[in-house]
PDB file of C-alpha atoms in Angstrom:
ATOM      1  CA  UNK U 180      -6.526 -11.828 -11.700  1.00  0.00           C
ATOM      2  CA  UNK U 181     -10.218 -12.617 -11.009  1.00  0.00           C
ATOM      3  CA  UNK U 182     -12.303  -9.684  -9.796  1.00  0.00           C
ATOM      4  CA  UNK U 183     -15.538  -9.015  -7.994  1.00  0.00           C
ATOM      5  CA  UNK U 184     -17.575  -6.709 -10.210  1.00  0.00           C
ATOM      6  CA  UNK U 185     -20.113  -4.244  -8.842  1.00  0.00           C
ATOM      7  CA  UNK U 186     -22.648  -2.194 -10.753  1.00  0.00           C
ATOM      8  CA  UNK U 187     -23.483   0.618 -10.891  1.00  0.00           C
ATOM      9  CA  UNK U 188     -20.451   2.480  -9.588  1.00  0.00           C
ATOM     10  CA  UNK U 189     -22.651   5.366  -8.478  1.00  0.00           C
ATOM     11  CA  UNK U 190     -26.390   5.509  -7.920  1.00  0.00           C
ATOM     12  CA  UNK U 191     -28.493   8.465  -6.879  1.00  0.00           C
ATOM     13  CA  UNK U 192     -31.993   7.748  -5.628  1.00  0.00           C
ATOM     14  CA  UNK U 193     -34.809   9.603  -3.956  1.00  0.00           C
ATOM     15  CA  UNK U 194     -35.699   8.846  -0.360  1.00  0.00           C
ATOM     16  CA  UNK U 195     -38.308   6.118  -0.153  1.00  0.00           C
ATOM     17  CA  UNK U 196     -37.349   4.515  -3.454  1.00  0.00           C
ATOM     18  CA  UNK U 197     -36.151   0.938  -3.832  1.00  0.00           C
ATOM     19  CA  UNK U 198     -32.628   0.276  -5.047  1.00  0.00           C
ATOM     20  CA  UNK U 199     -30.858  -2.884  -6.132  1.00  0.00           C
ATOM     21  CA  UNK U 200     -27.103  -3.055  -5.989  1.00  0.00           C
ATOM     22  CA  UNK U 201     -25.558  -5.736  -8.138  1.00  0.00           C
ATOM     23  CA  UNK U 202     -22.445  -7.825  -7.722  1.00  0.00           C
ATOM     24  CA  UNK U 203     -20.810 -10.591  -9.711  1.00  0.00           C
ATOM     25  CA  UNK U 204     -18.574 -12.554  -7.330  1.00  0.00           C
ATOM     26  CA  UNK U 205     -15.617 -14.633  -8.475  1.00  0.00           C
ATOM     27  CA  UNK U 206     -17.032 -17.694 -10.207  1.00  0.00           C
ATOM     28  CA  UNK U 207     -15.717 -20.471  -7.963  1.00  0.00           C
ATOM     29  CA  UNK U 208     -16.262 -18.632  -4.695  1.00  0.00           C
ATOM     30  CA  UNK U 209     -18.807 -19.974  -2.247  1.00  0.00           C
ATOM     31  CA  UNK U 210     -19.192 -17.290   0.434  1.00  0.00           C
ATOM     32  CA  UNK U 211     -20.616 -13.862  -0.326  1.00  0.00           C
ATOM     33  CA  UNK U 212     -20.820 -10.676   1.706  1.00  0.00           C
ATOM     34  CA  UNK U 213     -22.062  -7.111   1.709  1.00  0.00           C
ATOM     35  CA  UNK U 214     -20.350  -4.345   3.673  1.00  0.00           C
ATOM     36  CA  UNK U 215     -20.915  -0.627   3.713  1.00  0.00           C
ATOM     37  CA  UNK U 216     -18.865   2.437   4.577  1.00  0.00           C
ATOM     38  CA  UNK U 217     -20.469   5.753   5.387  1.00  0.00           C
ATOM     39  CA  UNK U 218     -18.189   8.615   4.367  1.00  0.00           C
ATOM     40  CA  UNK U 219     -15.409   9.068   6.906  1.00  0.00           C
ATOM     41  CA  UNK U 220     -16.461   6.069   8.992  1.00  0.00           C
ATOM     42  CA  UNK U 221     -15.432   2.434   9.414  1.00  0.00           C
ATOM     43  CA  UNK U 222     -16.246  -0.379   7.031  1.00  0.00           C
ATOM     44  CA  UNK U 223     -19.287  -2.169   8.523  1.00  0.00           C
ATOM     45  CA  UNK U 224     -20.510  -5.725   7.993  1.00  0.00           C
ATOM     46  CA  UNK U 225     -24.045  -6.105   6.690  1.00  0.00           C
ATOM     47  CA  UNK U 226     -24.650  -9.720   5.739  1.00  0.00           C
ATOM     48  CA  UNK U 227     -23.014 -12.994   4.780  1.00  0.00           C
ATOM     49  CA  UNK U 228     -24.512 -15.576   2.419  1.00  0.00           C
ATOM     50  CA  UNK U 229     -23.644 -19.208   1.874  1.00  0.00           C
ATOM     51  CA  UNK U 230     -25.425 -22.142   0.296  1.00  0.00           C
ATOM     52  CA  UNK U 231     -28.290 -19.914  -0.825  1.00  0.00           C
ATOM     53  CA  UNK U 232     -29.115 -18.576   2.566  1.00  0.00           C
ATOM     54  CA  UNK U 233     -28.079 -15.849   4.971  1.00  0.00           C
ATOM     55  CA  UNK U 234     -25.536 -17.181   7.449  1.00  0.00           C
ATOM     56  CA  UNK U 235     -25.125 -14.024   9.507  1.00  0.00           C
ATOM     57  CA  UNK U 236     -26.454 -10.470   9.494  1.00  0.00           C
ATOM     58  CA  UNK U 237     -25.760  -7.331  11.476  1.00  0.00           C
ATOM     59  CA  UNK U 238     -28.191  -5.055  13.287  1.00  0.00           C
ATOM     60  CA  UNK U 239     -27.973  -2.691  10.329  1.00  0.00           C
ATOM     61  CA  UNK U 240     -29.461  -5.369   8.064  1.00  0.00           C
ATOM     62  CA  UNK U 241     -33.092  -4.875   9.052  1.00  0.00           C
ATOM     63  CA  UNK U 242     -36.317  -5.696   7.205  1.00  0.00           C
ATOM     64  CA  UNK U 243     -35.581  -3.002   4.626  1.00  0.00           C
ATOM     65  CA  UNK U 244     -32.625  -5.006   3.337  1.00  0.00           C
ATOM     66  CA  UNK U 245     -32.601  -8.267   1.436  1.00  0.00           C
ATOM     67  CA  UNK U 246     -30.086 -10.275  -0.556  1.00  0.00           C
ATOM     68  CA  UNK U 247     -30.508 -12.711  -3.378  1.00  0.00           C
ATOM     69  CA  UNK U 248     -28.423 -14.889  -5.629  1.00  0.00           C
ATOM     70  CA  UNK U 249     -30.934 -15.312  -8.414  1.00  0.00           C
ATOM     71  CA  UNK U 250     -28.985 -17.109 -11.115  1.00  0.00           C
ATOM     72  CA  UNK U 251     -25.802 -18.604  -9.695  1.00  0.00           C
ATOM     73  CA  UNK U 252     -23.633 -15.716 -10.815  1.00  0.00           C
ATOM     74  CA  UNK U 253     -25.167 -12.466  -9.558  1.00  0.00           C
ATOM     75  CA  UNK U 254     -25.474 -11.474  -5.913  1.00  0.00           C
ATOM     76  CA  UNK U 255     -27.776  -8.551  -5.194  1.00  0.00           C
ATOM     77  CA  UNK U 256     -28.531  -6.271  -2.273  1.00  0.00           C
ATOM     78  CA  UNK U 257     -31.965  -4.657  -2.250  1.00  0.00           C
ATOM     79  CA  UNK U 258     -32.956  -1.735  -0.075  1.00  0.00           C
ATOM     80  CA  UNK U 259     -36.737  -1.517  -0.113  1.00  0.00           C
ATOM     81  CA  UNK U 260     -37.338   2.060   0.972  1.00  0.00           C
ATOM     82  CA  UNK U 261     -34.162   4.099   1.098  1.00  0.00           C
ATOM     83  CA  UNK U 262     -33.444   6.639   3.829  1.00  0.00           C
ATOM     84  CA  UNK U 263     -30.973   9.501   3.836  1.00  0.00           C
ATOM     85  CA  UNK U 264     -28.776   7.544   6.265  1.00  0.00           C
ATOM     86  CA  UNK U 265     -28.409   4.711   3.737  1.00  0.00           C
ATOM     87  CA  UNK U 266     -26.065   6.945   1.755  1.00  0.00           C
ATOM     88  CA  UNK U 267     -22.738   5.109   1.751  1.00  0.00           C
ATOM     89  CA  UNK U 268     -20.279   3.048  -0.285  1.00  0.00           C
ATOM     90  CA  UNK U 269     -21.532  -0.513  -0.511  1.00  0.00           C
ATOM     91  CA  UNK U 270     -18.938  -3.213  -1.026  1.00  0.00           C
ATOM     92  CA  UNK U 271     -19.573  -6.756  -2.159  1.00  0.00           C
ATOM     93  CA  UNK U 272     -17.020  -9.450  -1.336  1.00  0.00           C
ATOM     94  CA  UNK U 273     -16.547 -13.139  -1.930  1.00  0.00           C
ATOM     95  CA  UNK U 274     -14.247 -15.901  -0.777  1.00  0.00           C
ATOM     96  CA  UNK U 275     -13.729 -19.499  -1.736  1.00  0.00           C
ATOM     97  CA  UNK U 276     -13.517 -20.835   1.805  1.00  0.00           C
ATOM     98  CA  UNK U 277     -13.962 -19.713   5.371  1.00  0.00           C
ATOM     99  CA  UNK U 278     -10.258 -19.146   6.100  1.00  0.00           C
ATOM    100  CA  UNK U 279      -9.115 -17.523   2.865  1.00  0.00           C
ATOM    101  CA  UNK U 280      -9.049 -13.759   2.469  1.00  0.00           C
ATOM    102  CA  UNK U 281     -11.938 -11.932   0.874  1.00  0.00           C
ATOM    103  CA  UNK U 282     -11.879 -10.339  -2.544  1.00  0.00           C
ATOM    104  CA  UNK U 283     -13.787  -7.066  -2.433  1.00  0.00           C
ATOM    105  CA  UNK U 284     -15.368  -5.237  -5.329  1.00  0.00           C
ATOM    106  CA  UNK U 285     -14.675  -1.579  -6.012  1.00  0.00           C
ATOM    107  CA  UNK U 286     -18.018  -0.566  -4.515  1.00  0.00           C
ATOM    108  CA  UNK U 287     -21.233   1.249  -5.377  1.00  0.00           C
ATOM    109  CA  UNK U 288     -21.605   4.775  -4.070  1.00  0.00           C
ATOM    110  CA  UNK U 289     -25.268   5.179  -3.087  1.00  0.00           C
ATOM    111  CA  UNK U 290     -26.525   8.709  -2.593  1.00  0.00           C
ATOM    112  CA  UNK U 291     -30.038   9.131  -1.211  1.00  0.00           C
ATOM    113  CA  UNK U 292     -31.523  12.601  -1.723  1.00  0.00           C
TER     114      UNK U 292
ATOM    115  CA  UNK Q 237     -13.561 -11.618  17.986  1.00  0.00           C
ATOM    116  CA  UNK Q 238     -10.533 -10.184  19.792  1.00  0.00           C
ATOM    117  CA  UNK Q 239      -9.999  -6.439  19.792  1.00  0.00           C
ATOM    118  CA  UNK Q 240      -6.946  -4.998  18.026  1.00  0.00           C
ATOM    119  CA  UNK Q 241      -4.938  -1.841  18.653  1.00  0.00           C
ATOM    120  CA  UNK Q 242      -3.007  -0.076  15.879  1.00  0.00           C
ATOM    121  CA  UNK Q 243      -1.245   3.284  15.725  1.00  0.00           C
ATOM    122  CA  UNK Q 244      -3.432   5.804  13.886  1.00  0.00           C
ATOM    123  CA  UNK Q 245      -0.723   6.851  11.457  1.00  0.00           C
ATOM    124  CA  UNK Q 246       2.799   6.065  10.277  1.00  0.00           C
ATOM    125  CA  UNK Q 247       5.187   7.480   7.707  1.00  0.00           C
ATOM    126  CA  UNK Q 248       7.698   5.573   5.609  1.00  0.00           C
ATOM    127  CA  UNK Q 249      10.267   6.597   3.025  1.00  0.00           C
ATOM    128  CA  UNK Q 250       9.851   5.073  -0.411  1.00  0.00           C
ATOM    129  CA  UNK Q 251      12.064   2.027  -0.883  1.00  0.00           C
ATOM    130  CA  UNK Q 252      12.347   1.356   2.839  1.00  0.00           C
ATOM    131  CA  UNK Q 253      10.557  -1.377   4.751  1.00  0.00           C
ATOM    132  CA  UNK Q 254       7.276  -0.404   6.357  1.00  0.00           C
ATOM    133  CA  UNK Q 255       6.642  -2.210   9.645  1.00  0.00           C
ATOM    134  CA  UNK Q 256       3.069  -1.895  10.854  1.00  0.00           C
ATOM    135  CA  UNK Q 257       2.382  -3.135  14.399  1.00  0.00           C
ATOM    136  CA  UNK Q 258      -0.811  -4.564  15.833  1.00  0.00           C
ATOM    137  CA  UNK Q 259      -1.659  -5.564  19.378  1.00  0.00           C
ATOM    138  CA  UNK Q 260      -4.229  -8.297  19.983  1.00  0.00           C
ATOM    139  CA  UNK Q 261      -3.542  -9.328  23.555  1.00  0.00           C
ATOM    140  CA  UNK Q 262      -6.923 -11.058  24.043  1.00  0.00           C
ATOM    141  CA  UNK Q 263      -6.588 -13.316  20.997  1.00  0.00           C
ATOM    142  CA  UNK Q 264      -7.866 -16.874  21.384  1.00  0.00           C
ATOM    143  CA  UNK Q 265      -6.216 -20.014  20.110  1.00  0.00           C
ATOM    144  CA  UNK Q 266      -8.648 -20.428  17.211  1.00  0.00           C
ATOM    145  CA  UNK Q 267      -8.499 -16.833  15.990  1.00  0.00           C
ATOM    146  CA  UNK Q 268      -6.574 -15.844  12.886  1.00  0.00           C
ATOM    147  CA  UNK Q 269      -4.838 -12.521  12.245  1.00  0.00           C
ATOM    148  CA  UNK Q 270      -5.760 -10.886   8.935  1.00  0.00           C
ATOM    149  CA  UNK Q 271      -4.399  -7.772   7.265  1.00  0.00           C
ATOM    150  CA  UNK Q 272      -6.301  -5.741   4.700  1.00  0.00           C
ATOM    151  CA  UNK Q 273      -5.679  -2.317   3.250  1.00  0.00           C
ATOM    152  CA  UNK Q 274      -7.907   0.336   1.729  1.00  0.00           C
ATOM    153  CA  UNK Q 275      -6.536   2.818  -0.767  1.00  0.00           C
ATOM    154  CA  UNK Q 276      -8.602   6.008  -0.670  1.00  0.00           C
ATOM    155  CA  UNK Q 277     -12.260   4.937  -1.041  1.00  0.00           C
ATOM    156  CA  UNK Q 278     -11.609   1.742  -2.965  1.00  0.00           C
ATOM    157  CA  UNK Q 279     -12.728  -1.658  -1.737  1.00  0.00           C
ATOM    158  CA  UNK Q 280     -10.526  -3.197   0.952  1.00  0.00           C
ATOM    159  CA  UNK Q 281      -7.761  -5.405  -0.390  1.00  0.00           C
ATOM    160  CA  UNK Q 282      -6.682  -8.623   1.306  1.00  0.00           C
ATOM    161  CA  UNK Q 283      -2.964  -8.752   2.061  1.00  0.00           C
ATOM    162  CA  UNK Q 284      -2.125 -11.761   4.219  1.00  0.00           C
ATOM    163  CA  UNK Q 285      -3.285 -13.853   7.163  1.00  0.00           C
ATOM    164  CA  UNK Q 286      -1.823 -16.230   9.740  1.00  0.00           C
ATOM    165  CA  UNK Q 287      -2.627 -18.298  12.789  1.00  0.00           C
ATOM    166  CA  UNK Q 288       0.637 -19.030  14.613  1.00  0.00           C
ATOM    167  CA  UNK Q 289       3.475 -19.128  12.140  1.00  0.00           C
ATOM    168  CA  UNK Q 290       5.061 -16.291  10.244  1.00  0.00           C
ATOM    169  CA  UNK Q 291       3.743 -15.967   6.713  1.00  0.00           C
ATOM    170  CA  UNK Q 292       5.068 -14.421   3.509  1.00  0.00           C
ATOM    171  CA  UNK Q 293       3.490 -13.806   0.125  1.00  0.00           C
ATOM    172  CA  UNK Q 294       4.205 -11.602  -2.853  1.00  0.00           C
ATOM    173  CA  UNK Q 295       2.808  -8.543  -1.098  1.00  0.00           C
ATOM    174  CA  UNK Q 296       4.072  -8.720   2.466  1.00  0.00           C
ATOM    175  CA  UNK Q 297       5.307 -10.694   5.448  1.00  0.00           C
ATOM    176  CA  UNK Q 298       3.404 -11.294   8.663  1.00  0.00           C
ATOM    177  CA  UNK Q 299       5.331 -11.801  11.873  1.00  0.00           C
ATOM    178  CA  UNK Q 300       3.313 -13.137  14.824  1.00  0.00           C
ATOM    179  CA  UNK Q 301       4.915 -13.205  18.265  1.00  0.00           C
ATOM    180  CA  UNK Q 302       5.217 -16.537  20.019  1.00  0.00           C
ATOM    181  CA  UNK Q 303       2.517 -15.653  22.557  1.00  0.00           C
ATOM    182  CA  UNK Q 304       0.340 -14.425  19.617  1.00  0.00           C
ATOM    183  CA  UNK Q 305      -0.490 -11.200  21.457  1.00  0.00           C
ATOM    184  CA  UNK Q 306       0.912  -8.987  18.748  1.00  0.00           C
ATOM    185  CA  UNK Q 307       1.925  -9.058  15.110  1.00  0.00           C
ATOM    186  CA  UNK Q 308       3.743  -6.940  12.545  1.00  0.00           C
ATOM    187  CA  UNK Q 309       2.973  -6.528   8.878  1.00  0.00           C
ATOM    188  CA  UNK Q 310       6.091  -5.866   6.824  1.00  0.00           C
ATOM    189  CA  UNK Q 311       6.044  -4.286   3.383  1.00  0.00           C
ATOM    190  CA  UNK Q 312       9.666  -4.923   2.377  1.00  0.00           C
ATOM    191  CA  UNK Q 313      10.121  -2.086  -0.139  1.00  0.00           C
ATOM    192  CA  UNK Q 314       7.339   0.439   0.240  1.00  0.00           C
ATOM    193  CA  UNK Q 315       6.261   2.457  -2.803  1.00  0.00           C
ATOM    194  CA  UNK Q 316       4.021   5.502  -3.126  1.00  0.00           C
ATOM    195  CA  UNK Q 317       1.220   3.152  -4.182  1.00  0.00           C
ATOM    196  CA  UNK Q 318       1.339   1.507  -0.754  1.00  0.00           C
ATOM    197  CA  UNK Q 319      -0.076   4.670   0.819  1.00  0.00           C
ATOM    198  CA  UNK Q 320      -3.334   3.389   2.349  1.00  0.00           C
ATOM    199  CA  UNK Q 321      -5.175   2.587   5.546  1.00  0.00           C
ATOM    200  CA  UNK Q 322      -4.019  -0.784   6.869  1.00  0.00           C
ATOM    201  CA  UNK Q 323      -6.377  -2.868   8.983  1.00  0.00           C
ATOM    202  CA  UNK Q 324      -5.335  -5.617  11.369  1.00  0.00           C
ATOM    203  CA  UNK Q 325      -8.332  -7.876  12.058  1.00  0.00           C
ATOM    204  CA  UNK Q 326      -8.574 -10.852  14.370  1.00  0.00           C
ATOM    205  CA  UNK Q 327     -11.219 -13.299  13.319  1.00  0.00           C
ATOM    206  CA  UNK Q 328     -12.612 -16.510  14.747  1.00  0.00           C
ATOM    207  CA  UNK Q 329     -13.311 -19.083  12.079  1.00  0.00           C
ATOM    208  CA  UNK Q 330     -16.703 -20.729  12.515  1.00  0.00           C
ATOM    209  CA  UNK Q 331     -19.137 -22.455  10.218  1.00  0.00           C
ATOM    210  CA  UNK Q 332     -21.247 -19.316  10.211  1.00  0.00           C
ATOM    211  CA  UNK Q 333     -20.784 -15.878   8.733  1.00  0.00           C
ATOM    212  CA  UNK Q 334     -17.092 -15.335   9.406  1.00  0.00           C
ATOM    213  CA  UNK Q 335     -17.523 -11.600   9.190  1.00  0.00           C
ATOM    214  CA  UNK Q 336     -14.673  -9.110   9.331  1.00  0.00           C
ATOM    215  CA  UNK Q 337     -14.843  -6.394  11.979  1.00  0.00           C
ATOM    216  CA  UNK Q 338     -12.912  -3.360  10.761  1.00  0.00           C
ATOM    217  CA  UNK Q 339     -11.398  -0.850  13.146  1.00  0.00           C
ATOM    218  CA  UNK Q 340      -9.914   2.509  12.242  1.00  0.00           C
ATOM    219  CA  UNK Q 341      -6.588   1.030  11.100  1.00  0.00           C
ATOM    220  CA  UNK Q 342      -3.230   2.698  10.503  1.00  0.00           C
ATOM    221  CA  UNK Q 343      -2.916   5.381   7.845  1.00  0.00           C
ATOM    222  CA  UNK Q 344       0.428   4.657   6.185  1.00  0.00           C
ATOM    223  CA  UNK Q 345       1.913   7.496   4.186  1.00  0.00           C
ATOM    224  CA  UNK Q 346       4.817   6.596   1.911  1.00  0.00           C
ATOM    225  CA  UNK Q 347       6.863   9.618   0.897  1.00  0.00           C
ATOM    226  CA  UNK Q 348       9.748  10.294  -1.465  1.00  0.00           C
TER     227      UNK Q 348
END
């Protein structure tokens, strides 16, 4: 069964550093998403991406965050200057259409120290 | 998107059917009901979705009441591996982001 692949599985970074979280969505999917889950809390929407542009973003997704689909296969989330409160599991997801269910990746655990 | 209400936890014996309820009394006509689950800290897993009619796939069945104000997810023969948090999400389909808004879900514990 096709999978959404996320790398790395765990990343530790110092506060103020830039991090890039990488995702390879399912190849024929058209809609891409990032979500995050702080330990013990709900899964929260960050951003959706379609046709090479952001279609929706949450209040969490401020100027420190950006997304890119550089080569037609990868989908990246960049955090420019990490804060302690950015520590969370980050999940990438993709879907082929707007009604179909999402396929989520297994996540990247980001720890900011 | 309409708000949903789910019990915080449920138990089920292995091999029995697990029936997980969800109330969505403010649902609109163009909103779908989706079910996802999350096993421990893994990525959420899509289970099933529906608009008006009952739906069945290889994982589960979704029963939506005629007035669409509530639904039930049925796992016909629960196994230990079905222990997870189950999320009922109501979602309006638009041409935009189509985000999912997760609540706290129902923690299903399947026991021997």
